[in-house]
XYZ file of C-alpha atoms in Angstrom:
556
model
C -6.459 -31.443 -4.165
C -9.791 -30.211 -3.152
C -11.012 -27.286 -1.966
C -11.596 -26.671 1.421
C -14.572 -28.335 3.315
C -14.970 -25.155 5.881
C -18.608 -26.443 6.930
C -16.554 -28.762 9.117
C -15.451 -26.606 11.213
C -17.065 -26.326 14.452
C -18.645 -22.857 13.944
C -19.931 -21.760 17.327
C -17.126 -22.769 19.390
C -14.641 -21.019 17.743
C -17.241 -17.583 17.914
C -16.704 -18.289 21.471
C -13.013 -18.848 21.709
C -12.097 -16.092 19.557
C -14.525 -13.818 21.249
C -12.958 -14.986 24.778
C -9.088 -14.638 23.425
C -9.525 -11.381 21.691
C -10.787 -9.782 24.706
C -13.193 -7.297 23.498
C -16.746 -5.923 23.473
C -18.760 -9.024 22.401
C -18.949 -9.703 19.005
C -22.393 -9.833 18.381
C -23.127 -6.194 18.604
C -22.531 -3.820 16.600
C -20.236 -0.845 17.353
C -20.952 1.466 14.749
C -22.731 4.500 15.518
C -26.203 4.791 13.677
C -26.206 8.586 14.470
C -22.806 9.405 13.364
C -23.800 7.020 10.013
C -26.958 9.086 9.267
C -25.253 12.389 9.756
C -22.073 11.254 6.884
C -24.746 9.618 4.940
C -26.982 12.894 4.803
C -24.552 15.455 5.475
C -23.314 17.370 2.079
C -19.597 18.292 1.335
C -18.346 22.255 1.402
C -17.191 23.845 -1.775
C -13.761 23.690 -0.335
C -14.138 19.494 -0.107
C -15.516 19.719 -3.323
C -11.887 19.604 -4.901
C -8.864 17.176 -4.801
C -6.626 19.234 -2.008
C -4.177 18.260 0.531
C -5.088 19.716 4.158
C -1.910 21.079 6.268
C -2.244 18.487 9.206
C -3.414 19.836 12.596
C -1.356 17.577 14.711
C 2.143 15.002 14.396
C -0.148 12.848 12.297
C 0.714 14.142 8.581
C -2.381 13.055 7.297
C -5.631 15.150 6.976
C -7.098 14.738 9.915
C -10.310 16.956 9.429
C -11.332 14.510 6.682
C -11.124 11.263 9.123
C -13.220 12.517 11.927
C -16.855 11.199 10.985
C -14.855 7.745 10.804
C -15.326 7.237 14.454
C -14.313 3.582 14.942
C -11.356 3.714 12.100
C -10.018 7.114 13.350
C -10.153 7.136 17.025
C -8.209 3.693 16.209
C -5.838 4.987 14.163
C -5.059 7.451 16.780
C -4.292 5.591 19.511
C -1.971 3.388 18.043
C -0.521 6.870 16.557
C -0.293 8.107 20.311
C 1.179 4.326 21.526
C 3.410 3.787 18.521
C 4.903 7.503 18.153
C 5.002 5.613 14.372
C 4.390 8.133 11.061
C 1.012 8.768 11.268
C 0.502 8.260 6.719
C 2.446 4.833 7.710
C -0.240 3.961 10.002
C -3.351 5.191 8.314
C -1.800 3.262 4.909
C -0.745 -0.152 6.942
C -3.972 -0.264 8.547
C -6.066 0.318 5.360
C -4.116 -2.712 3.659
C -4.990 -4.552 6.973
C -9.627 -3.688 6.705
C -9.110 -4.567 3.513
C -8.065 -8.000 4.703
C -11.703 -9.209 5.807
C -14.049 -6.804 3.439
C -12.294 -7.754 0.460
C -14.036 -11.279 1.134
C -17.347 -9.856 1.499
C -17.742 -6.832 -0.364
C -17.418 -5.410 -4.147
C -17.595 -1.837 -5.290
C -19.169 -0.555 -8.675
C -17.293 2.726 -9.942
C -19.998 5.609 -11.075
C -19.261 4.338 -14.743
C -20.605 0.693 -13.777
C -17.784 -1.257 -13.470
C -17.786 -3.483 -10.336
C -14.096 -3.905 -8.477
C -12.150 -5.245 -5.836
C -11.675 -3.873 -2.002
C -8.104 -5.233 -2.356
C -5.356 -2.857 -1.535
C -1.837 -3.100 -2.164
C 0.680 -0.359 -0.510
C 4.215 -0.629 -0.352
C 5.881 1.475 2.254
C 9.369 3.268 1.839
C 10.299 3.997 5.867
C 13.175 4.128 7.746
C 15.193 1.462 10.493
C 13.716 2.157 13.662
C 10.398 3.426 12.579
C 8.310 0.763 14.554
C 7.414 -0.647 11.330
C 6.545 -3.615 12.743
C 4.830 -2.937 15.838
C 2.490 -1.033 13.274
C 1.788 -4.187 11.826
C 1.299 -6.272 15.253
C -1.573 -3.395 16.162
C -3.397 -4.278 12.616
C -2.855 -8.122 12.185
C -3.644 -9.316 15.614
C -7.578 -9.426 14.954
C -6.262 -12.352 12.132
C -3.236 -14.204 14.209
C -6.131 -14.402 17.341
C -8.617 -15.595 14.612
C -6.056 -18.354 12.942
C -4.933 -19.416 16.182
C -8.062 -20.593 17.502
C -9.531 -22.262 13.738
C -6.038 -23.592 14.134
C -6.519 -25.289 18.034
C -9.540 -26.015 17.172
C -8.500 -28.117 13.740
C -6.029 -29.861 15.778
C -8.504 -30.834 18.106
C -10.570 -32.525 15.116
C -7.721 -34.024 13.575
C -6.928 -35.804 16.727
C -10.471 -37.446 16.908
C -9.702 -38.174 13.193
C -6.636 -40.442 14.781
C -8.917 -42.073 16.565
C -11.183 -43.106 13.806
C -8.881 -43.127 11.671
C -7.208 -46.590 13.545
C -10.955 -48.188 13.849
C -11.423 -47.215 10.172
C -8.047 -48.870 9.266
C -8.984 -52.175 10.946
C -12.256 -52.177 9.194
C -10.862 -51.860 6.161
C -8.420 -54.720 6.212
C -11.434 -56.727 7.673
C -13.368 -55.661 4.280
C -10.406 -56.365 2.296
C -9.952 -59.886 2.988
C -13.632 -60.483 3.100
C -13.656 -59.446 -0.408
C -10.162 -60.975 -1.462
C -12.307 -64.434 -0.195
C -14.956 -63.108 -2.197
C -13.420 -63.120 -5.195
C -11.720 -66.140 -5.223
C -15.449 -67.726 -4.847
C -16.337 -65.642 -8.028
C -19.432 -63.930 -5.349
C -18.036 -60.410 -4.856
C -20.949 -58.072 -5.157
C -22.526 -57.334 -1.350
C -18.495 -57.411 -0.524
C -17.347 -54.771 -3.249
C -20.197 -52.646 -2.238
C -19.230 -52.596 1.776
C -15.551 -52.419 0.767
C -16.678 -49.233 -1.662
C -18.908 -47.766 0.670
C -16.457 -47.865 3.511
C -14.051 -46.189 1.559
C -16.070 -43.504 1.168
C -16.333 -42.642 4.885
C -12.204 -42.921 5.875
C -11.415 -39.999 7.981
C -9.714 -37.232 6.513
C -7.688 -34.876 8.445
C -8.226 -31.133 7.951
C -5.185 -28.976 6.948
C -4.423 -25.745 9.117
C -5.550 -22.175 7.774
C -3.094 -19.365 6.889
C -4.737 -16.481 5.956
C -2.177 -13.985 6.700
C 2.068 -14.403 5.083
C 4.712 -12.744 5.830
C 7.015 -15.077 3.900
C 5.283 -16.765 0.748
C 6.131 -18.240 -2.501
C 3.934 -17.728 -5.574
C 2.971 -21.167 -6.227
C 1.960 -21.732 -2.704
C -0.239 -18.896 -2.538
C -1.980 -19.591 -5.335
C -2.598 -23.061 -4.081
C -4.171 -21.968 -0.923
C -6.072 -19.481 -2.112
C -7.797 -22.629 -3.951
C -7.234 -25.792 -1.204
C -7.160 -23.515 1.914
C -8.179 -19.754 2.657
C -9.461 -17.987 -0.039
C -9.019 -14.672 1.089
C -5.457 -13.505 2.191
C -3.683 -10.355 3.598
C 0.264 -10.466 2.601
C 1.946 -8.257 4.803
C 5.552 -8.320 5.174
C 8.324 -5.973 6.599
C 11.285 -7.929 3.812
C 9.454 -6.169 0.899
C 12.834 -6.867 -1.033
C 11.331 -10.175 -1.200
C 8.343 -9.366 -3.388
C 10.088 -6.303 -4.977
C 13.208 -7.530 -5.954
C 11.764 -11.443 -7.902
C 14.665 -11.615 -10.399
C 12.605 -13.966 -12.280
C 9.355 -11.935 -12.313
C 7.660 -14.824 -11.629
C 5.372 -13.752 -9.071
C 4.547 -10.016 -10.042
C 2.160 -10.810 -13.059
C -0.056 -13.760 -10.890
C -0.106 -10.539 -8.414
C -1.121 -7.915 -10.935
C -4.187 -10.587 -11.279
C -4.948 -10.865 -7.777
C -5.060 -7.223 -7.481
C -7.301 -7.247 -11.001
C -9.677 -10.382 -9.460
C -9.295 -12.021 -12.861
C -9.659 -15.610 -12.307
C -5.766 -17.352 -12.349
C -5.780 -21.080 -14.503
C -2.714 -22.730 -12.924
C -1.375 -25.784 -14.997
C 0.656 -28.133 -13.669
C 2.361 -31.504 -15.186
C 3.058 -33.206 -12.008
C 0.308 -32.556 -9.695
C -3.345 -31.801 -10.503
C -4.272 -28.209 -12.157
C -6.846 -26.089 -10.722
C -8.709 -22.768 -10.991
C -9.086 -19.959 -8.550
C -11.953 -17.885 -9.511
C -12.076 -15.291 -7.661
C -8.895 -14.258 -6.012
C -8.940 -11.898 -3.286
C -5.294 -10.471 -2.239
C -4.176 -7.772 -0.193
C -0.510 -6.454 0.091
C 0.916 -4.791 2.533
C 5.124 -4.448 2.082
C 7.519 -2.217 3.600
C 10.641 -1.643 2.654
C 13.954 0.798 4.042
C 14.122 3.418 1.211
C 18.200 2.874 0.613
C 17.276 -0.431 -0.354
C 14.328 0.377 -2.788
C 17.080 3.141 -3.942
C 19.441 0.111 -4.820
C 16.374 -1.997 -6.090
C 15.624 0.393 -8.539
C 18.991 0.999 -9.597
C 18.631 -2.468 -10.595
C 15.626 -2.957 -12.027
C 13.996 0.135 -12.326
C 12.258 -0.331 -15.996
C 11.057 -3.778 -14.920
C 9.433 -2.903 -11.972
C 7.560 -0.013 -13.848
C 6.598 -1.742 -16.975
C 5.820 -4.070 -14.631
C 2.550 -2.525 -13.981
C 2.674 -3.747 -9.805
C 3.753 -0.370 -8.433
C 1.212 1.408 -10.000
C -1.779 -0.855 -9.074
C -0.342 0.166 -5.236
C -0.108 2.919 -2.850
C 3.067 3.981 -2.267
C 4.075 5.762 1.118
C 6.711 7.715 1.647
C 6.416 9.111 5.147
C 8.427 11.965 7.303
C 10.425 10.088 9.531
C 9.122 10.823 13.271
C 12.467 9.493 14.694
C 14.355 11.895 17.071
C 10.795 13.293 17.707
C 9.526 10.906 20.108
C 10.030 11.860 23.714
C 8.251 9.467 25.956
C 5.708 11.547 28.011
C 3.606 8.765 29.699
C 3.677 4.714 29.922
C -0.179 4.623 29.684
C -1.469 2.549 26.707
C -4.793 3.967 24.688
C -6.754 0.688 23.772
C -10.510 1.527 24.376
C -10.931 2.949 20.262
C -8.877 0.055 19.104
C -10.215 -2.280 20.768
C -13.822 -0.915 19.045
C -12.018 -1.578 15.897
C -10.563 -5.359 16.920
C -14.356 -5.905 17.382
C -15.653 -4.460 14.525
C -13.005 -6.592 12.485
C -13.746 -9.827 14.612
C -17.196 -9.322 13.912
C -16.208 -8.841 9.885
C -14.072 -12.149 10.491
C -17.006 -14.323 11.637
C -18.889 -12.832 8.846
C -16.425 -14.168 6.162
C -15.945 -17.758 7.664
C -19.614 -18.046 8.463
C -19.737 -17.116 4.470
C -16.880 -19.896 3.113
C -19.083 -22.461 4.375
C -22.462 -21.180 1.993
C -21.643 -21.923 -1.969
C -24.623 -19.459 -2.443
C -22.928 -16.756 -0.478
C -21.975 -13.685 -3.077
C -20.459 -10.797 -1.947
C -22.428 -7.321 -1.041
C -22.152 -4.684 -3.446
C -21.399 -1.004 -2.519
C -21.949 1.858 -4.369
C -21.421 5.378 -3.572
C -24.133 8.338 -3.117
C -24.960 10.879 -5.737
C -22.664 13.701 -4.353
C -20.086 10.623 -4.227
C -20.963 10.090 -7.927
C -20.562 13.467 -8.779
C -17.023 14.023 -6.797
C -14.899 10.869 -8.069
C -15.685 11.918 -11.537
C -14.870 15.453 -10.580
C -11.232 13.054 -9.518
C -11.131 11.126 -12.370
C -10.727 14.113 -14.670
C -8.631 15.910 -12.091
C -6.222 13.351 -12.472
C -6.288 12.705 -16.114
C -5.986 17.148 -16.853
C -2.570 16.343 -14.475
C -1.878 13.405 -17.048
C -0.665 16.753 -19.836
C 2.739 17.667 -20.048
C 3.652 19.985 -17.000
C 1.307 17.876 -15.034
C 1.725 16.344 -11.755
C 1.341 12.516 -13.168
C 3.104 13.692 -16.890
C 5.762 10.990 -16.140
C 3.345 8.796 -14.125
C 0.287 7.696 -16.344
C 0.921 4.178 -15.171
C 0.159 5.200 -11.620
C -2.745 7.993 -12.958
C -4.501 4.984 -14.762
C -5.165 3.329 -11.322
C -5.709 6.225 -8.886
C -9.483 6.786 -8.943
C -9.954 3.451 -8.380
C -7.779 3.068 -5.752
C -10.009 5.672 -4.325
C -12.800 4.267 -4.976
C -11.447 0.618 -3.344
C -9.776 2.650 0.176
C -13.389 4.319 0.305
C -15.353 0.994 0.427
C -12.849 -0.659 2.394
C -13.415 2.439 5.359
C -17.429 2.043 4.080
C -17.555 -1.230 4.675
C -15.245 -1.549 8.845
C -16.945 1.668 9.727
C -20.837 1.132 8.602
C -21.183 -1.480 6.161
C -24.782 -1.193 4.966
C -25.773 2.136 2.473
C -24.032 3.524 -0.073
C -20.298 5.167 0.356
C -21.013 9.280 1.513
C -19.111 11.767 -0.513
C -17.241 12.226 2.783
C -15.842 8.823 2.516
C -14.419 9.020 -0.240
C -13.217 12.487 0.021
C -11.038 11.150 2.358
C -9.924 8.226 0.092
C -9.107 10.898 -2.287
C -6.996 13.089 0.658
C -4.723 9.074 0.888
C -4.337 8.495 -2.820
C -3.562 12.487 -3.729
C -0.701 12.071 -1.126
C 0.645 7.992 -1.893
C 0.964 9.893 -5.797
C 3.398 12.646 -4.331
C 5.149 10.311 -2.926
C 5.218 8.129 -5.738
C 6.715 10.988 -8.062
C 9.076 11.780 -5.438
C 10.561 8.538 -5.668
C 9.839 6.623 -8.837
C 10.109 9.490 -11.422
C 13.071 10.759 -12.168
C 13.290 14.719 -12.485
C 14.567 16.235 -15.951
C 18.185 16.145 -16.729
C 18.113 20.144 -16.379
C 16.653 20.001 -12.753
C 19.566 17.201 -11.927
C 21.729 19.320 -13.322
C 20.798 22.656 -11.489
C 20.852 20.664 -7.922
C 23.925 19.911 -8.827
C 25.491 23.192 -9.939
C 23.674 24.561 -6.744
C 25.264 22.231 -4.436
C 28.651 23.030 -5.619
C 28.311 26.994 -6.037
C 26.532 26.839 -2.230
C 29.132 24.906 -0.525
C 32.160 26.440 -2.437
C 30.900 30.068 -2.535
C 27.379 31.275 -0.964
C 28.723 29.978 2.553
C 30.936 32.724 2.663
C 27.948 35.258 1.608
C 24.796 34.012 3.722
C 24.239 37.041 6.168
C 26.164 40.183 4.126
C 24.677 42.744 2.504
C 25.044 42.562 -1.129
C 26.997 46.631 -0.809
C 29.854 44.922 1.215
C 30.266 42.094 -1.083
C 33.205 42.046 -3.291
C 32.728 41.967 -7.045
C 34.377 38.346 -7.227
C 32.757 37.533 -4.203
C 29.391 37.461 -5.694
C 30.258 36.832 -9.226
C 31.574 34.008 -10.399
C 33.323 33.655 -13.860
C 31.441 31.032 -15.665
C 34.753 30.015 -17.224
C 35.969 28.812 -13.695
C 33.377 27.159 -12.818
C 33.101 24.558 -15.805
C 37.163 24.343 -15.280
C 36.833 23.401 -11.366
C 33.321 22.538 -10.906
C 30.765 19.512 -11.353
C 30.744 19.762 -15.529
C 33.025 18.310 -18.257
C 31.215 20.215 -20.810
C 29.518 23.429 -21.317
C 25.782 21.594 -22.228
C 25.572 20.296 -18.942
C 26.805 23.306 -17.212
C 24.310 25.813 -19.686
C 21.593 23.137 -18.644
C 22.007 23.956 -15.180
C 22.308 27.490 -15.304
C 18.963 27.615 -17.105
C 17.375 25.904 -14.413
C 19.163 27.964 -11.592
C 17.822 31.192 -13.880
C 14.682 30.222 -13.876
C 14.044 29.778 -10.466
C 15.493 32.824 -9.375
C 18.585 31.189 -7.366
C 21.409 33.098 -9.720
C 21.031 34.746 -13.035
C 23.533 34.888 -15.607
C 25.596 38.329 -15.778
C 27.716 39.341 -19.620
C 30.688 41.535 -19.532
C 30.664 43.789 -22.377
C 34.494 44.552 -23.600
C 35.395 46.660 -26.189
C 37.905 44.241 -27.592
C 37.699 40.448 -27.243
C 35.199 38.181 -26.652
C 32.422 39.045 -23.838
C 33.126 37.544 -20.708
C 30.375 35.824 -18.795
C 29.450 35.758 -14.679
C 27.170 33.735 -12.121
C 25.307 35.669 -10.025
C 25.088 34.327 -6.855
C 22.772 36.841 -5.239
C 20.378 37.870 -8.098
C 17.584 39.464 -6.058
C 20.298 42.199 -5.310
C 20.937 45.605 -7.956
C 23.469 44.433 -10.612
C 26.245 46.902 -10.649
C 26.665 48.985 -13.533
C 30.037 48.167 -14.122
C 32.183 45.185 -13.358
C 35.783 45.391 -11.157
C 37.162 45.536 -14.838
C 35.275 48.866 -15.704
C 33.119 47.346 -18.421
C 29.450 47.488 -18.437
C 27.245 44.886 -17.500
C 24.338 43.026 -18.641
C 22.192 40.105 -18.116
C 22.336 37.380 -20.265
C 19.465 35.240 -22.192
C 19.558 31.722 -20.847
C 17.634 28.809 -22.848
């Protein structure tokens, strides 16, 4: 096994036939506005972009779409397959990150304000629902790559059928050499033969193998052999994420985690020759219905966090847009995407004119001083949230990663939308906007809340359903005493609890957030007797329907 000889491949034709098939602006210009680049290059951020925030969107995209607008190419893109699609607008912006990333990762680095150089591979996973045009998402962002495979493809056919040709002249040659040298031999005079027999050897025809670059379905070990023996550079994107998610071996997740990393991967084999990928450049892209993450993690949960995959990725959890997509017009919006399908064919040529040149080494980005100055202004934001009471307190796997995840989604716009400079604050502000968001979402769904807060959704639940119906629209003065209290007695006999801890745990959590408050009975004789207030913003009565005095009770 041998790597791939790519500076067979007839270069110029398939420019042309990929160019013709794609059916866009031609290739060879470039697209990206010089004037719009100057202006985000030299324009400087407010004080309110200064800071990590999440913008209320403006439209049915939930994303922030103020931060996206000097991304002409990428965001008047995004949009239109937002308008054609009627898809999640954070599932498309995330999806079609993963799918830049595809091409850039192959010809750019970063290096991170503290002078480490990384990556422009991304890895999301996606958590959206049946019948969210999941994968007519993904047909918008991967046909630049099926067009481009196709015609390498047709065009490697083509070649290995002229290598069937030869191929039968070369065999007849051969046995022709053979025997001359068999004759050779047996008249102890074999040199001149040996050396046409060798040097004929040398030039048998060799087929070329066909090029995947992007997988839907994939096994570890095969991946890892083409990223040595075929395309060097691939884009995983798959709608089964089950399949990468739920490896009961774990076989696969670690040689991942080292993709992601770009440390080089030593594969060592017994029956078939070993080999080295240096530098291995994978992008991810799964999505998955949440009820089956849900049972996935009921599973597996501490091996897929320890695991250390989820937290090198983006997660997205979107607002489901279904039930909220009335078809208004049949029109389809291609002129922005199609500016992006030629920006990314133009990317594409770029990395297969560059797999054919060993002395190729990919451009480095950096970002701009005000960049500098705002992911480290990130960084700590995200480590102060690291603290107890923090937003990533339960989540410092995932907090380890996140500025650099910026700092990769910011040179993988960089490098589709201008590619030469450095990255503008601007960019990356907007990376920052995608990654503050994919760690919500993450929380939401991978860290458990405290017992107290399970309880307390709980209790509420039952005292709501059971009780506070009957109350929602009254006046607390025509409420009955046993209408709005509840005797705390009764409600760990018939309620959610078997125990008075769990039940206390609740109530403290219900206290605290102002949804009840805990009410004592003070009796003469006898213990106190203790109430749930179900509508605590209301004047406690002085007494209760017994005649004794009431109080409020401490809760811990």
């Amino acid at each position: 096994m041998k790597p791939y000889k790519f500076s067979k491949l007839p270069l110029a034709k398939i420019i042309k036939d990929f160019t013709a098939r794609l059916g866009v602006p031609d290739l060879e210009e470039d697209h990206s506005n010089s004037k719009t680049k100057t202006l985000v290059d030299s324009t400087s951020l407010s004080s309110k972009e200064r800071q990590p925030h999440l913008v209320t969107p403006t439209n049915f995209l939930d994303v922030d779409c103020q931060s996206f607008e000097h991304l002409n190419i990428i965001w008047g893109a995004y949009k239109e397959i937002a308008l054609n699609t009627h898809a999640p607008g954070r599932m498309i912006v995330d999806a079609g990150n993963v799918s830049l990333a595809g091409v850039v990762q192959g010809l750019y680095v970063v290096r991170s304000p503290l002078g480490s150089l990384h990556q422009l591979s991304l890895n999301v996973n996606i958590a959206a629902l049946s019948g969210e045009r999941k994968t007519t998402v993904d047909r918008y962002f991967s046909k630049v790559y099926t067009i481009l495979m196709e015609v390498i493809n047709e065009h490697i056919q083509t070649l290995n059928n002229e290598v069937d040709e030869s191929l039968e002249k070369w065999e007849l040659d051969n046995k022709i050499l053979k025997r001359a040298y068999k004759i050779a031999k047996e008249n102890d005079s074999v040199i001149e033969e040996e050396k046409a027999l060798s040097e004929h050897q040398k030039l048998k025809p060799e087929k070329l193998d066909f090029l995947t670059m992007v997988y839907d379905d994939f096994t570890i070990s095969a991946l890892l052999q083409n990223l040595y023996a075929n395309m060097p550079v691939a884009l995983i994107s798959t709608s089964e994420g089950a399949k990468v998610l739920d490896d009961s071996s774990m076989k696969s997740i670690p040689l991942l985690n080292k993709c992601w990393d770009g440390d080089a991967l030593q594969v060592s084999r017994l029956s078939r020759e070993s080999f080295w990928v240096k530098e291995p450049k994978v992008s991810i892209l799964t999505m998955i219905q949440p009820d089956l993450l849900t049972n996935i993690l009921s599973k597996r949960y501490d091996e897929l966090r320890n695991s250390g995959f989820l937290s090198r990725g983006m997660f997205c959890y979107p607002k489901s847009n279904i039930g909220r997509r009335p078809i208004v017009t049949t029109k389809k919006y291609t002129d922005k995407t199609n500016l992006l399908y030629s920006r990314l064919g133009r990317l594409s040529i770029q990395l297969l004119s560059s797999l054919s040149d060993s002395n190729f080494k990919r451009k480095e980005l950096q970002l701009d001083q005000e960049g500098e100055q705002l992911w480290i202004n990130f960084a700590n934001y995200v480590e102060s949230n690291t603290n107890p009471g923090g937003l990533y307190e339960s989540a410092t796997d995932l907090a380890s990663k996140l500025a650099e995840n910026a700092l990769r989604v910011a040179g993988v716009l960089h490098a589709v939308e201008f590619g030469e400079g450095d990255i503008s604050a601007k960019t990356l502000n907007t990376a920052i906007q995608i990654c503050i968001q994919s760690s919500k979402d993450f929380v939401e769904f991978f860290v458990p809340p405290p017992q107290d807060v399970v309880y307390g959704q709980k209790l509420q639940k039952y005292l709501h359903n059971n009780f506070g119906v009957y109350l929602v629209g009254r006046n607390f003065d025509e409420m009955h005493f046993d209408e709005r209290f509840m005797r705390q007695n009764k409600v760990l006999q018939c309620g959610p609890f078997t125990n008075a801890e769990g039940l206390n745990q609740a109530l403290g959590y219900l206290s605290r957030q102002g949804i009840v408050a805990v009410v004592e009975e003070i009796k003469v004789k006898g213990k106190n007797a203790f109430y749930i207030d179900l509508v605590p913003q209301s004047p406690l009565p002085l007494y209760s329907s017994n005649g004794y005095p009431l109080r409020y009770a401490c809760i811990n």
